[in-house]
Amino acid sequence: MHHAPRKRFGQNFLHDRGIIDKIIQAINPAADDHLVEIGPGQGAITGQLLALAGRLDAIELDRDLVALLQRSFAGKQNFTLHSADALTFDFCGLQTDRLLRLVGNLPYNISTPIMFHLLEQPACIRDMYFMLQKEVVDRMAAAPGSKTYGRLSVMLQLKCRVNPLFNIGPAAFNPPPKVESAFVQLQPWKPSPYEIHDPVLLGQLVTQAFSQRRKTLRNTLKKLVEPVVFGQLGIDPGSRAEQLAPADFVRLANACCTSRQGPGLL
């Protein structure tokens, strides 16, 4: 199939056979798996996924590619192609009796919104495998104290386990992107190790804490966290956001919820 990559869709088509084989090995599809491929593109891995899995749904936005994929995989009974936007697609609507396993080469310009959209539907997802910009994967998996640890690290790690698998060079794609890529596995927590009282407040707190990385928590969170709360939780208000683990942010947000209910309840 021939299709000129479109910049507005962030299209970089995978063609390296060695990388494709590594991806298939990492996913390790089984005959009873229900796979969902986001952005199948020209179908570089679609055929192999189809041959190994029990069912494959593919989500493609580019209508020209939809037509190409329909011709290429016509007649495959275990294949369903959806002409849709992954940012608004109801993935849990695909689930039958098996949890979904997702895979995709996500457009780098909208990869983060897609991941958060998916993690709002964790009950129907077993795991996810994505090709992303390596810098983004580094931030996703970063540990507290590192320079790459930030809001993305905290918010993703609160929702899932992040497992970087291997790097992918620009030459594996057509056209070659200007950045290094990486393949990563995400596993939604089942059950979550975090008891979050107010997800909205938690998100606001994390965002505010990292809004001025060089300032202390005492200064960045002064509108959200009462000074006494730091002492009660054993968190140094003179520390910076990158020094706190995801669990610490949960404790801070939960304590704020409790303090808003009335005095003396901490």
PDB file of C-alpha atoms in Angstrom:
ATOM      1  CA  MET A   1       0.000   0.000   0.000  1.00  0.00           C
ATOM      2  CA  HIS A   2       1.181   3.534  -0.729  1.00  0.00           C
ATOM      3  CA  HIS A   3       0.079   6.538   1.260  1.00  0.00           C
ATOM      4  CA  ALA A   4       1.958   9.806   1.619  1.00  0.00           C
ATOM      5  CA  PRO A   5       2.415  10.541   5.350  1.00  0.00           C
ATOM      6  CA  ARG A   6       0.410  13.543   6.495  1.00  0.00           C
ATOM      7  CA  LYS A   7       2.023  15.992   8.865  1.00  0.00           C
ATOM      8  CA  ARG A   8      -1.290  17.202  10.281  1.00  0.00           C
ATOM      9  CA  PHE A   9      -1.994  13.677  11.539  1.00  0.00           C
ATOM     10  CA  GLY A  10       1.538  13.279  12.920  1.00  0.00           C
ATOM     11  CA  GLN A  11       2.107  10.271  10.666  1.00  0.00           C
ATOM     12  CA  ASN A  12       5.440   8.438  10.813  1.00  0.00           C
ATOM     13  CA  PHE A  13       4.971   4.928   9.456  1.00  0.00           C
ATOM     14  CA  LEU A  14       6.951   2.065  10.967  1.00  0.00           C
ATOM     15  CA  HIS A  15       8.750  -0.091   8.391  1.00  0.00           C
ATOM     16  CA  ASP A  16      11.774  -1.693  10.130  1.00  0.00           C
ATOM     17  CA  ARG A  17      11.158  -5.456  10.162  1.00  0.00           C
ATOM     18  CA  GLY A  18      13.461  -6.038  13.114  1.00  0.00           C
ATOM     19  CA  ILE A  19      11.633  -3.489  15.250  1.00  0.00           C
ATOM     20  CA  ILE A  20       8.270  -4.889  14.160  1.00  0.00           C
ATOM     21  CA  ASP A  21       9.361  -8.358  15.312  1.00  0.00           C
ATOM     22  CA  LYS A  22      10.514  -6.954  18.684  1.00  0.00           C
ATOM     23  CA  ILE A  23       7.139  -5.262  19.134  1.00  0.00           C
ATOM     24  CA  ILE A  24       5.230  -8.467  18.414  1.00  0.00           C
ATOM     25  CA  GLN A  25       7.471 -10.403  20.818  1.00  0.00           C
ATOM     26  CA  ALA A  26       6.938  -7.799  23.559  1.00  0.00           C
ATOM     27  CA  ILE A  27       3.148  -7.881  23.187  1.00  0.00           C
ATOM     28  CA  ASN A  28       3.148 -11.682  22.857  1.00  0.00           C
ATOM     29  CA  PRO A  29      -0.442 -11.943  21.569  1.00  0.00           C
ATOM     30  CA  ALA A  30      -2.393 -15.097  22.443  1.00  0.00           C
ATOM     31  CA  ALA A  31      -5.229 -16.800  20.597  1.00  0.00           C
ATOM     32  CA  ASP A  32      -7.790 -15.654  23.175  1.00  0.00           C
ATOM     33  CA  ASP A  33      -6.604 -12.009  23.302  1.00  0.00           C
ATOM     34  CA  HIS A  34      -8.786  -9.082  22.264  1.00  0.00           C
ATOM     35  CA  LEU A  35      -6.379  -6.515  20.811  1.00  0.00           C
ATOM     36  CA  VAL A  36      -7.075  -2.901  19.887  1.00  0.00           C
ATOM     37  CA  GLU A  37      -4.643  -1.122  17.559  1.00  0.00           C
ATOM     38  CA  ILE A  38      -4.677   2.671  17.650  1.00  0.00           C
ATOM     39  CA  GLY A  39      -3.489   4.234  14.409  1.00  0.00           C
ATOM     40  CA  PRO A  40      -2.666   1.114  12.351  1.00  0.00           C
ATOM     41  CA  GLY A  41      -1.388   3.363   9.566  1.00  0.00           C
ATOM     42  CA  GLN A  42      -0.399   1.230   6.595  1.00  0.00           C
ATOM     43  CA  GLY A  43      -0.837  -1.986   8.571  1.00  0.00           C
ATOM     44  CA  ALA A  44       2.831  -2.655   9.415  1.00  0.00           C
ATOM     45  CA  ILE A  45       1.975  -4.808  12.439  1.00  0.00           C
ATOM     46  CA  THR A  46      -1.746  -5.332  11.846  1.00  0.00           C
ATOM     47  CA  GLY A  47      -1.352  -8.538   9.874  1.00  0.00           C
ATOM     48  CA  GLN A  48       0.856 -10.204  12.481  1.00  0.00           C
ATOM     49  CA  LEU A  49      -1.481  -9.167  15.294  1.00  0.00           C
ATOM     50  CA  LEU A  50      -4.417 -10.602  13.366  1.00  0.00           C
ATOM     51  CA  ALA A  51      -2.650 -13.903  12.836  1.00  0.00           C
ATOM     52  CA  LEU A  52      -1.919 -14.337  16.540  1.00  0.00           C
ATOM     53  CA  ALA A  53      -4.896 -12.817  18.379  1.00  0.00           C
ATOM     54  CA  GLY A  54      -8.483 -13.931  18.696  1.00  0.00           C
ATOM     55  CA  ARG A  55      -9.897 -10.519  17.797  1.00  0.00           C
ATOM     56  CA  LEU A  56      -8.494  -7.202  16.623  1.00  0.00           C
ATOM     57  CA  ASP A  57     -10.246  -3.820  16.506  1.00  0.00           C
ATOM     58  CA  ALA A  58      -8.369  -0.989  14.796  1.00  0.00           C
ATOM     59  CA  ILE A  59      -9.011   2.742  15.269  1.00  0.00           C
ATOM     60  CA  GLU A  60      -7.918   4.960  12.354  1.00  0.00           C
ATOM     61  CA  LEU A  61      -8.688   8.657  11.817  1.00  0.00           C
ATOM     62  CA  ASP A  62      -7.290   9.140   8.306  1.00  0.00           C
ATOM     63  CA  ARG A  63     -10.077   8.174   5.894  1.00  0.00           C
ATOM     64  CA  ASP A  64      -7.645   7.423   3.066  1.00  0.00           C
ATOM     65  CA  LEU A  65      -5.868   4.912   5.290  1.00  0.00           C
ATOM     66  CA  VAL A  66      -9.223   3.454   6.336  1.00  0.00           C
ATOM     67  CA  ALA A  67      -9.908   2.660   2.679  1.00  0.00           C
ATOM     68  CA  LEU A  68      -6.461   1.083   2.224  1.00  0.00           C
ATOM     69  CA  LEU A  69      -6.814  -1.026   5.360  1.00  0.00           C
ATOM     70  CA  GLN A  70     -10.287  -2.187   4.379  1.00  0.00           C
ATOM     71  CA  ARG A  71      -8.932  -3.454   1.051  1.00  0.00           C
ATOM     72  CA  SER A  72      -5.898  -5.084   2.646  1.00  0.00           C
ATOM     73  CA  PHE A  73      -7.750  -6.945   5.390  1.00  0.00           C
ATOM     74  CA  ALA A  74     -11.117  -7.528   3.739  1.00  0.00           C
ATOM     75  CA  GLY A  75     -12.676 -10.820   4.710  1.00  0.00           C
ATOM     76  CA  LYS A  76     -10.829 -11.217   8.009  1.00  0.00           C
ATOM     77  CA  GLN A  77     -13.582 -12.337  10.380  1.00  0.00           C
ATOM     78  CA  ASN A  78     -11.685 -11.416  13.551  1.00  0.00           C
ATOM     79  CA  PHE A  79     -10.940  -7.856  12.331  1.00  0.00           C
ATOM     80  CA  THR A  80     -13.060  -4.714  12.781  1.00  0.00           C
ATOM     81  CA  LEU A  81     -11.911  -1.323  11.507  1.00  0.00           C
ATOM     82  CA  HIS A  82     -13.319   1.843  13.104  1.00  0.00           C
ATOM     83  CA  SER A  83     -13.035   5.169  11.302  1.00  0.00           C
ATOM     84  CA  ALA A  84     -12.819   7.288  14.446  1.00  0.00           C
ATOM     85  CA  ASP A  85     -10.769   9.630  16.618  1.00  0.00           C
ATOM     86  CA  ALA A  86      -9.000   7.799  19.458  1.00  0.00           C
ATOM     87  CA  LEU A  87      -9.264  10.946  21.611  1.00  0.00           C
ATOM     88  CA  THR A  88     -13.026  10.548  21.889  1.00  0.00           C
ATOM     89  CA  PHE A  89     -13.512   6.833  21.204  1.00  0.00           C
ATOM     90  CA  ASP A  90     -15.379   4.689  23.760  1.00  0.00           C
ATOM     91  CA  PHE A  91     -12.881   1.843  24.164  1.00  0.00           C
ATOM     92  CA  CYS A  92     -14.853   0.071  26.888  1.00  0.00           C
ATOM     93  CA  GLY A  93     -17.689  -0.206  24.383  1.00  0.00           C
ATOM     94  CA  LEU A  94     -15.540  -2.785  22.548  1.00  0.00           C
ATOM     95  CA  GLN A  95     -15.143  -5.119  25.508  1.00  0.00           C
ATOM     96  CA  THR A  96     -16.870  -8.496  25.481  1.00  0.00           C
ATOM     97  CA  ASP A  97     -15.680 -11.195  27.875  1.00  0.00           C
ATOM     98  CA  ARG A  98     -11.982 -10.277  27.762  1.00  0.00           C
ATOM     99  CA  LEU A  99     -10.011  -7.263  28.913  1.00  0.00           C
ATOM    100  CA  LEU A 100      -8.586  -5.189  26.082  1.00  0.00           C
ATOM    101  CA  ARG A 101      -4.919  -5.150  25.119  1.00  0.00           C
ATOM    102  CA  LEU A 102      -4.023  -1.914  23.322  1.00  0.00           C
ATOM    103  CA  VAL A 103      -1.128  -1.194  20.991  1.00  0.00           C
ATOM    104  CA  GLY A 104      -0.253   1.774  18.829  1.00  0.00           C
ATOM    105  CA  ASN A 105       2.207   4.187  17.300  1.00  0.00           C
ATOM    106  CA  LEU A 106       0.649   7.306  18.817  1.00  0.00           C
ATOM    107  CA  PRO A 107       1.024  10.689  17.098  1.00  0.00           C
ATOM    108  CA  TYR A 108       3.573  12.464  19.263  1.00  0.00           C
ATOM    109  CA  ASN A 109       1.648  15.745  19.323  1.00  0.00           C
ATOM    110  CA  ILE A 110      -1.406  14.164  21.009  1.00  0.00           C
ATOM    111  CA  SER A 111       0.092  11.128  22.744  1.00  0.00           C
ATOM    112  CA  THR A 112      -0.412  12.424  26.291  1.00  0.00           C
ATOM    113  CA  PRO A 113      -4.114  13.311  25.868  1.00  0.00           C
ATOM    114  CA  ILE A 114      -4.749   9.883  24.311  1.00  0.00           C
ATOM    115  CA  MET A 115      -3.088   8.077  27.219  1.00  0.00           C
ATOM    116  CA  PHE A 116      -5.083  10.009  29.800  1.00  0.00           C
ATOM    117  CA  HIS A 117      -8.284   9.372  27.834  1.00  0.00           C
ATOM    118  CA  LEU A 118      -7.521   5.646  27.952  1.00  0.00           C
ATOM    119  CA  LEU A 119      -6.656   5.694  31.647  1.00  0.00           C
ATOM    120  CA  GLU A 120     -10.082   7.134  32.368  1.00  0.00           C
ATOM    121  CA  GLN A 121     -11.383   3.714  31.222  1.00  0.00           C
ATOM    122  CA  PRO A 122      -9.097   1.348  33.216  1.00  0.00           C
ATOM    123  CA  ALA A 123     -11.751  -1.240  34.099  1.00  0.00           C
ATOM    124  CA  CYS A 124     -11.777  -2.667  30.568  1.00  0.00           C
ATOM    125  CA  ILE A 125      -8.029  -2.515  29.841  1.00  0.00           C
ATOM    126  CA  ARG A 126      -5.475  -5.193  30.676  1.00  0.00           C
ATOM    127  CA  ASP A 127      -2.364  -3.494  29.288  1.00  0.00           C
ATOM    128  CA  MET A 128      -1.155  -1.011  26.666  1.00  0.00           C
ATOM    129  CA  TYR A 129       1.917  -0.933  24.412  1.00  0.00           C
ATOM    130  CA  PHE A 130       2.827   2.334  22.719  1.00  0.00           C
ATOM    131  CA  MET A 131       5.546   3.840  20.540  1.00  0.00           C
ATOM    132  CA  LEU A 132       6.202   7.326  21.860  1.00  0.00           C
ATOM    133  CA  GLN A 133       8.840  10.008  21.835  1.00  0.00           C
ATOM    134  CA  LYS A 134      11.691   8.734  24.033  1.00  0.00           C
ATOM    135  CA  GLU A 135      11.774  11.990  25.995  1.00  0.00           C
ATOM    136  CA  VAL A 136       8.117  11.468  26.919  1.00  0.00           C
ATOM    137  CA  VAL A 137       8.729   7.858  27.998  1.00  0.00           C
ATOM    138  CA  ASP A 138      11.658   9.018  30.137  1.00  0.00           C
ATOM    139  CA  ARG A 139       9.370  11.520  31.870  1.00  0.00           C
ATOM    140  CA  MET A 140       6.591   8.945  32.278  1.00  0.00           C
ATOM    141  CA  ALA A 141       8.878   6.468  34.049  1.00  0.00           C
ATOM    142  CA  ALA A 142      11.030   8.961  35.986  1.00  0.00           C
ATOM    143  CA  ALA A 143      11.616   8.433  39.705  1.00  0.00           C
ATOM    144  CA  PRO A 144      11.371  11.169  42.362  1.00  0.00           C
ATOM    145  CA  GLY A 145      14.518  13.251  42.545  1.00  0.00           C
ATOM    146  CA  SER A 146      15.414  13.002  38.865  1.00  0.00           C
ATOM    147  CA  LYS A 147      15.450  15.955  36.470  1.00  0.00           C
ATOM    148  CA  THR A 148      12.827  14.338  34.235  1.00  0.00           C
ATOM    149  CA  TYR A 149      10.387  13.661  37.100  1.00  0.00           C
ATOM    150  CA  GLY A 150       7.365  15.940  36.890  1.00  0.00           C
ATOM    151  CA  ARG A 151       3.608  16.260  36.576  1.00  0.00           C
ATOM    152  CA  LEU A 152       3.376  13.614  33.819  1.00  0.00           C
ATOM    153  CA  SER A 153       5.396  11.153  35.923  1.00  0.00           C
ATOM    154  CA  VAL A 154       3.162  11.574  38.967  1.00  0.00           C
ATOM    155  CA  MET A 155      -0.205  11.554  37.212  1.00  0.00           C
ATOM    156  CA  LEU A 156       0.595   8.499  35.079  1.00  0.00           C
ATOM    157  CA  GLN A 157       2.218   6.502  37.869  1.00  0.00           C
ATOM    158  CA  LEU A 158      -0.862   7.111  40.020  1.00  0.00           C
ATOM    159  CA  LYS A 159      -2.932   5.379  37.338  1.00  0.00           C
ATOM    160  CA  CYS A 160      -0.664   2.628  36.054  1.00  0.00           C
ATOM    161  CA  ARG A 161       2.673   0.816  36.140  1.00  0.00           C
ATOM    162  CA  VAL A 162       5.062   2.265  33.524  1.00  0.00           C
ATOM    163  CA  ASN A 163       7.565  -0.184  31.977  1.00  0.00           C
ATOM    164  CA  PRO A 164       9.940   1.192  29.293  1.00  0.00           C
ATOM    165  CA  LEU A 165      10.912  -1.706  26.998  1.00  0.00           C
ATOM    166  CA  PHE A 166      13.313  -0.578  24.250  1.00  0.00           C
ATOM    167  CA  ASN A 167      14.369   2.425  22.178  1.00  0.00           C
ATOM    168  CA  ILE A 168      13.646   2.914  18.480  1.00  0.00           C
ATOM    169  CA  GLY A 169      15.785   5.037  16.157  1.00  0.00           C
ATOM    170  CA  PRO A 170      14.355   7.511  13.617  1.00  0.00           C
ATOM    171  CA  ALA A 171      15.364   5.317  10.655  1.00  0.00           C
ATOM    172  CA  ALA A 172      12.701   2.756  11.622  1.00  0.00           C
ATOM    173  CA  PHE A 173       9.998   5.178  10.415  1.00  0.00           C
ATOM    174  CA  ASN A 174       8.989   6.848   7.187  1.00  0.00           C
ATOM    175  CA  PRO A 175       9.443   9.771   7.278  1.00  0.00           C
ATOM    176  CA  PRO A 176      12.078   9.607  10.033  1.00  0.00           C
ATOM    177  CA  PRO A 177      11.019  11.740  13.013  1.00  0.00           C
ATOM    178  CA  LYS A 178      13.489  14.277  14.331  1.00  0.00           C
ATOM    179  CA  VAL A 179      13.528  12.590  17.745  1.00  0.00           C
ATOM    180  CA  GLU A 180      14.316   9.193  19.253  1.00  0.00           C
ATOM    181  CA  SER A 181      11.367   6.954  20.028  1.00  0.00           C
ATOM    182  CA  ALA A 182      10.738   4.278  22.643  1.00  0.00           C
ATOM    183  CA  PHE A 183       8.345   1.383  23.170  1.00  0.00           C
ATOM    184  CA  VAL A 184       6.613   1.310  26.547  1.00  0.00           C
ATOM    185  CA  GLN A 185       4.141  -0.895  28.408  1.00  0.00           C
ATOM    186  CA  LEU A 186       1.428   0.584  30.645  1.00  0.00           C
ATOM    187  CA  GLN A 187      -0.488  -1.620  33.081  1.00  0.00           C
ATOM    188  CA  PRO A 188      -3.471   0.003  34.833  1.00  0.00           C
ATOM    189  CA  TRP A 189      -3.447  -0.693  38.572  1.00  0.00           C
ATOM    190  CA  LYS A 190      -5.887  -3.470  39.519  1.00  0.00           C
ATOM    191  CA  PRO A 191      -6.656  -2.598  42.237  1.00  0.00           C
ATOM    192  CA  SER A 192      -5.086   0.809  42.693  1.00  0.00           C
ATOM    193  CA  PRO A 193      -2.565   1.047  45.550  1.00  0.00           C
ATOM    194  CA  TYR A 194      -3.726   4.627  46.120  1.00  0.00           C
ATOM    195  CA  GLU A 195      -6.885   5.732  47.945  1.00  0.00           C
ATOM    196  CA  ILE A 196      -7.643   9.068  46.325  1.00  0.00           C
ATOM    197  CA  HIS A 197     -10.446  11.088  47.947  1.00  0.00           C
ATOM    198  CA  ASP A 198     -10.702  13.884  45.366  1.00  0.00           C
ATOM    199  CA  PRO A 199      -9.039  13.248  41.964  1.00  0.00           C
ATOM    200  CA  VAL A 200      -9.720  16.806  40.781  1.00  0.00           C
ATOM    201  CA  LEU A 201      -8.042  18.356  43.821  1.00  0.00           C
ATOM    202  CA  LEU A 202      -5.131  15.949  43.486  1.00  0.00           C
ATOM    203  CA  GLY A 203      -4.628  16.995  39.866  1.00  0.00           C
ATOM    204  CA  GLN A 204      -4.715  20.668  40.817  1.00  0.00           C
ATOM    205  CA  LEU A 205      -2.223  20.120  43.616  1.00  0.00           C
ATOM    206  CA  VAL A 206       0.267  18.242  41.401  1.00  0.00           C
ATOM    207  CA  THR A 207      -0.038  20.823  38.629  1.00  0.00           C
ATOM    208  CA  GLN A 208       0.503  23.700  41.034  1.00  0.00           C
ATOM    209  CA  ALA A 209       3.440  22.004  42.759  1.00  0.00           C
ATOM    210  CA  PHE A 210       5.329  21.612  39.457  1.00  0.00           C
ATOM    211  CA  SER A 211       4.307  25.016  38.050  1.00  0.00           C
ATOM    212  CA  GLN A 212       7.448  26.587  39.536  1.00  0.00           C
ATOM    213  CA  ARG A 213       9.883  23.731  40.033  1.00  0.00           C
ATOM    214  CA  ARG A 214      12.573  25.797  41.763  1.00  0.00           C
ATOM    215  CA  LYS A 215      10.250  27.036  44.494  1.00  0.00           C
ATOM    216  CA  THR A 216       9.511  25.132  47.687  1.00  0.00           C
ATOM    217  CA  LEU A 217       6.216  23.411  48.406  1.00  0.00           C
ATOM    218  CA  ARG A 218       5.573  26.009  51.110  1.00  0.00           C
ATOM    219  CA  ASN A 219       5.397  28.667  48.383  1.00  0.00           C
ATOM    220  CA  THR A 220       3.861  26.799  45.463  1.00  0.00           C
ATOM    221  CA  LEU A 221       1.098  25.155  47.516  1.00  0.00           C
ATOM    222  CA  LYS A 222       0.308  27.966  49.959  1.00  0.00           C
ATOM    223  CA  LYS A 223      -3.173  28.450  48.441  1.00  0.00           C
ATOM    224  CA  LEU A 224      -4.008  24.745  48.633  1.00  0.00           C
ATOM    225  CA  VAL A 225      -2.264  23.320  51.695  1.00  0.00           C
ATOM    226  CA  GLU A 226      -2.436  24.720  55.229  1.00  0.00           C
ATOM    227  CA  PRO A 227       1.055  24.959  56.815  1.00  0.00           C
ATOM    228  CA  VAL A 228       0.060  22.627  59.682  1.00  0.00           C
ATOM    229  CA  VAL A 229      -0.704  19.817  57.209  1.00  0.00           C
ATOM    230  CA  PHE A 230       2.954  19.454  56.191  1.00  0.00           C
ATOM    231  CA  GLY A 231       3.982  18.827  59.788  1.00  0.00           C
ATOM    232  CA  GLN A 232       1.168  16.376  60.436  1.00  0.00           C
ATOM    233  CA  LEU A 233       2.202  14.324  57.407  1.00  0.00           C
ATOM    234  CA  GLY A 234       5.935  14.522  58.041  1.00  0.00           C
ATOM    235  CA  ILE A 235       6.564  16.316  54.733  1.00  0.00           C
ATOM    236  CA  ASP A 236       9.196  19.058  54.707  1.00  0.00           C
ATOM    237  CA  PRO A 237       7.557  22.262  53.373  1.00  0.00           C
ATOM    238  CA  GLY A 238      11.030  23.385  52.321  1.00  0.00           C
ATOM    239  CA  SER A 239      11.330  20.539  49.821  1.00  0.00           C
ATOM    240  CA  ARG A 240      10.517  20.842  46.131  1.00  0.00           C
ATOM    241  CA  ALA A 241       7.909  19.013  44.075  1.00  0.00           C
ATOM    242  CA  GLU A 242      10.391  16.623  42.438  1.00  0.00           C
ATOM    243  CA  GLN A 243      11.336  15.264  45.879  1.00  0.00           C
ATOM    244  CA  LEU A 244       7.837  13.903  46.587  1.00  0.00           C
ATOM    245  CA  ALA A 245       6.717  10.428  45.524  1.00  0.00           C
ATOM    246  CA  PRO A 246       3.253   9.976  43.974  1.00  0.00           C
ATOM    247  CA  ALA A 247       2.014   8.562  47.301  1.00  0.00           C
ATOM    248  CA  ASP A 248       3.084  11.787  49.055  1.00  0.00           C
ATOM    249  CA  PHE A 249       0.959  13.865  46.705  1.00  0.00           C
ATOM    250  CA  VAL A 250      -1.998  11.596  47.459  1.00  0.00           C
ATOM    251  CA  ARG A 251      -1.460  12.056  51.205  1.00  0.00           C
ATOM    252  CA  LEU A 252      -1.308  15.829  50.800  1.00  0.00           C
ATOM    253  CA  ALA A 253      -4.465  15.983  48.693  1.00  0.00           C
ATOM    254  CA  ASN A 254      -6.382  13.667  51.022  1.00  0.00           C
ATOM    255  CA  ALA A 255      -5.331  15.720  54.038  1.00  0.00           C
ATOM    256  CA  CYS A 256      -6.563  18.855  52.295  1.00  0.00           C
ATOM    257  CA  CYS A 257      -9.931  17.173  51.737  1.00  0.00           C
ATOM    258  CA  THR A 258     -10.133  16.301  55.427  1.00  0.00           C
ATOM    259  CA  SER A 259      -9.102  19.780  56.601  1.00  0.00           C
ATOM    260  CA  ARG A 260     -11.843  21.351  54.457  1.00  0.00           C
ATOM    261  CA  GLN A 261     -14.445  19.313  56.296  1.00  0.00           C
ATOM    262  CA  GLY A 262     -13.796  21.130  59.529  1.00  0.00           C
ATOM    263  CA  PRO A 263     -11.199  21.773  62.269  1.00  0.00           C
ATOM    264  CA  GLY A 264      -9.886  19.000  64.401  1.00  0.00           C
ATOM    265  CA  LEU A 265     -10.554  16.217  61.871  1.00  0.00           C
ATOM    266  CA  LEU A 266      -6.952  15.618  60.866  1.00  0.00           C
TER     267      LEU A 266
END
